[in-house]
Amino acid sequence: MKSRRRAQEAGSMLLKYIQPSSVSRNNKNWFHSAVNTEPKVELHTGAAVVDNLRNSDGKGIAETVFNLYKNQETHMMNMSEIFTVIEKSGIRRSDPRLATFLSKLSILHEHLGEKNTTLSNLHVDETTFCQLTEDNLVLLNQIVRNDIIIPDWKSFTNQITEMFNRCKDNQEGEVASYIPQLSRYNPDLWGMSICTIDGQRFSLGDVNEKFTLQSCVKPFTYAICLSELGNEGVHKYIGQEPSGRNFNDLSLDTSNKPHNPMLNAGAMMSCALILKKIFPCLGLAEKYDFLLNYLKRIAGGEFIGFNNSVFLSERENAYRNFAMAYYMQENKCFPEGTDIHDCLDLYFQSCSLEVTSESLSVLGATLANGGICPITGENVLNASSVRDTLSLMYSCGMYNYSGQFAFKVGLPAKSGVSGCVLLVIPNLMAVALWSPPIDSIGNSERALQFCEELVEVYSFHRFENLNNLVSQKMDPRRQTHELKTLNTLTLLFSAVAGDVSSLHRHYLQGVDMTICDYDGRTALHLAAAEGRMHAVKFLLETCRVPPSPQDRWGHTPQEEAFRFGHDEVGRFFDNYLI
Ligand code: GLN
């Protein structure tokens, strides 16, 4: 009751703030009331986590970030500082996990009526900054600390760009022609999108062109069945073995089940299970909505459409799929009461769902992330269903090339005749590739080349030896243990160089700022001896390191400053040594 009343009050406050004249900017809570009209959905970014976001000095993370990036003279912060860090990390401004922050910022921008400045160029004080960021602190904290799965996003994306450009020149393959709607695609189209498990995004080429999922939908209909019905409920009807046959072959396994869910017969069975076993009371239209909405949640709300002419054409030209369905019916494969025409319709509809490489990459990233959509934090599919899906993508996802693909690339993937390939690197990222020309087996030529080049450069093959003394391949992933040792070293170097922004980064990453080398020399000793006033100030004021540690010769940082002729720095220590 109380919270509803609060929300209503806040709602009327919002109206008030549409007319800026009625608002006092000095009221600390004006902002809060203006934007706080809806209950907040904190998903994996729970409030308890936010409460823990405090540094050792007890300061909240928002205050700390503000103090690091504020202008030391005006004590205001220009929002461009934060946007630069966000962009560098690979996280997009449009990421749903930053939505509240962005919408608060645009209300503030409107409210201040700052004509000469853009939204990302606003100057804000500490209180405003804390209010702006309070709902999105978990992600912002992660970004500012660069605590993200691929920390050096720029180098990684530069490599990817080179691979993408090399594949562009590949002129092999023919555009699928079994239905006219597919045959009309320009063979030069080529798009690639990456989404990591932390929601870092990178896209190149024709990434906003729509194409139908075709067989790429199969892992998802299967994963939905597993999530809803459990392993046994599904595998009573579908096998788990590669068939060694064409994707539309008229055959069943020795127990009269479709060989696996990545082939047409198995995918038809997933559709039958969706119709007959999951909420059987729902009508056909509602079942289509159920599937579509499920996929939209897996795609974090990004584009999923429907191509009706592809659907009609698929249905019109589906003699073999009809034959397969009748064959399965004859062998009593389907759950009791299945109408095979309804089942085929849902199968054709699922193949005719449209995506872009952008949205396909998020669909895949949810699989890479154990069923949690990286950009919304929603746990859409359960983790064991995702694991099972990836296993079968690995052994059966690339048609009759699956064995060779598993051998060469060593990763789960699924392709579709529209020219798409979804490659999943578990616990890291998904790559959506799309180019219409396919080889005689049905896999996109450019996409195949890209996958092979990717594992040539990076140690992503499942069975790659990760010992970097043996492997010549790169690994862009954050390496916690090594990083810690490296951090100590770079912290001391940053102090010598007086590189305050690097010191900021170390501090935010939770590096112990009092750490010393073999001779007992701390960052403070080194900064003082080199006369780095800003670094000394930062270490004493913000990090609150002890002001007079002794090195192995008994020297304190203040003595070091005087010893090397940096009197001003030496005197600055007096403020801390009472
Ligand atoms: N709609 C196509 C079919 O059922 C999908 C096949 C595919 O992408 N391989 O034949």
GROMACS .gro file of N, CA, C and O in nm, residues 66-78 81 123-125 533-534 537 541:
model
   84
   66PHE      N    1   3.243   0.937  -0.859
   66PHE     CA    2   3.231   1.081  -0.880
   66PHE      C    3   3.362   1.151  -0.846
   66PHE      O    4   3.413   1.231  -0.922
   67ASN      N    5   3.418   1.116  -0.730
   67ASN     CA    6   3.541   1.184  -0.686
   67ASN      C    7   3.658   1.158  -0.779
   67ASN      O    8   3.745   1.242  -0.795
   68LEU      N    9   3.655   1.042  -0.841
   68LEU     CA   10   3.765   1.011  -0.932
   68LEU      C   11   3.756   1.090  -1.062
   68LEU      O   12   3.857   1.129  -1.118
   69TYR      N   13   3.636   1.111  -1.106
   69TYR     CA   14   3.621   1.173  -1.238
   69TYR      C   15   3.582   1.320  -1.233
   69TYR      O   16   3.569   1.384  -1.335
   70LYS      N   17   3.562   1.373  -1.113
   70LYS     CA   18   3.518   1.514  -1.104
   70LYS      C   19   3.634   1.606  -1.143
   70LYS      O   20   3.751   1.568  -1.135
   71ASN      N   21   3.597   1.727  -1.179
   71ASN     CA   22   3.696   1.830  -1.202
   71ASN      C   23   3.742   1.878  -1.065
   71ASN      O   24   3.659   1.919  -0.982
   72GLN      N   25   3.873   1.868  -1.039
   72GLN     CA   26   3.922   1.895  -0.904
   72GLN      C   27   3.900   2.040  -0.862
   72GLN      O   28   3.892   2.071  -0.743
   73GLU      N   29   3.885   2.132  -0.961
   73GLU     CA   30   3.863   2.272  -0.922
   73GLU      C   31   3.716   2.304  -0.901
   73GLU      O   32   3.677   2.364  -0.801
   74THR      N   33   3.631   2.259  -0.997
   74THR     CA   34   3.489   2.299  -0.988
   74THR      C   35   3.408   2.202  -0.901
   74THR      O   36   3.295   2.231  -0.863
   75HIS      N   37   3.463   2.085  -0.873
   75HIS     CA   38   3.392   1.980  -0.799
   75HIS      C   39   3.263   1.937  -0.869
   75HIS      O   40   3.167   1.895  -0.805
   76MET      N   41   3.262   1.954  -1.000
   76MET     CA   42   3.150   1.907  -1.082
   76MET      C   43   3.207   1.800  -1.174
   76MET      O   44   3.325   1.798  -1.205
   77MET      N   45   3.118   1.713  -1.222
   77MET     CA   46   3.166   1.611  -1.314
   77MET      C   47   3.097   1.627  -1.449
   77MET      O   48   2.975   1.646  -1.454
   78ASN      N   49   3.177   1.619  -1.555
   78ASN     CA   50   3.117   1.623  -1.687
   78ASN      C   51   3.080   1.480  -1.726
   78ASN      O   52   3.164   1.390  -1.720
   81GLU      N   53   3.283   1.211  -1.924
   81GLU     CA   54   3.387   1.125  -1.864
   81GLU      C   55   3.335   0.981  -1.853
   81GLU      O   56   3.403   0.886  -1.887
  123HIS      N   57   2.717   1.892  -1.684
  123HIS     CA   58   2.799   1.897  -1.562
  123HIS      C   59   2.706   1.869  -1.445
  123HIS      O   60   2.601   1.929  -1.433
  124VAL      N   61   2.746   1.775  -1.359
  124VAL     CA   62   2.659   1.744  -1.245
  124VAL      C   63   2.740   1.745  -1.115
  124VAL      O   64   2.861   1.725  -1.116
  125ASP      N   65   2.667   1.770  -1.005
  125ASP     CA   66   2.735   1.764  -0.876
  125ASP      C   67   2.724   1.622  -0.819
  125ASP      O   68   2.659   1.535  -0.877
  533MET      N   69   5.293   1.523  -0.735
  533MET     CA   70   5.200   1.582  -0.639
  533MET      C   71   5.058   1.524  -0.649
  533MET      O   72   4.997   1.487  -0.549
  534HIS      N   73   5.005   1.517  -0.774
  534HIS     CA   74   4.866   1.470  -0.790
  534HIS      C   75   4.851   1.325  -0.743
  534HIS      O   76   4.752   1.289  -0.680
  537LYS      N   77   4.862   1.321  -0.364
  537LYS     CA   78   4.733   1.369  -0.312
  537LYS      C   79   4.627   1.260  -0.323
  537LYS      O   80   4.552   1.235  -0.230
  541GLU      N   81   4.453   1.136  -0.006
  541GLU     CA   82   4.317   1.188   0.015
  541GLU      C   83   4.210   1.085  -0.016
  541GLU      O   84   4.117   1.064   0.061
   0.00000   0.00000   0.00000
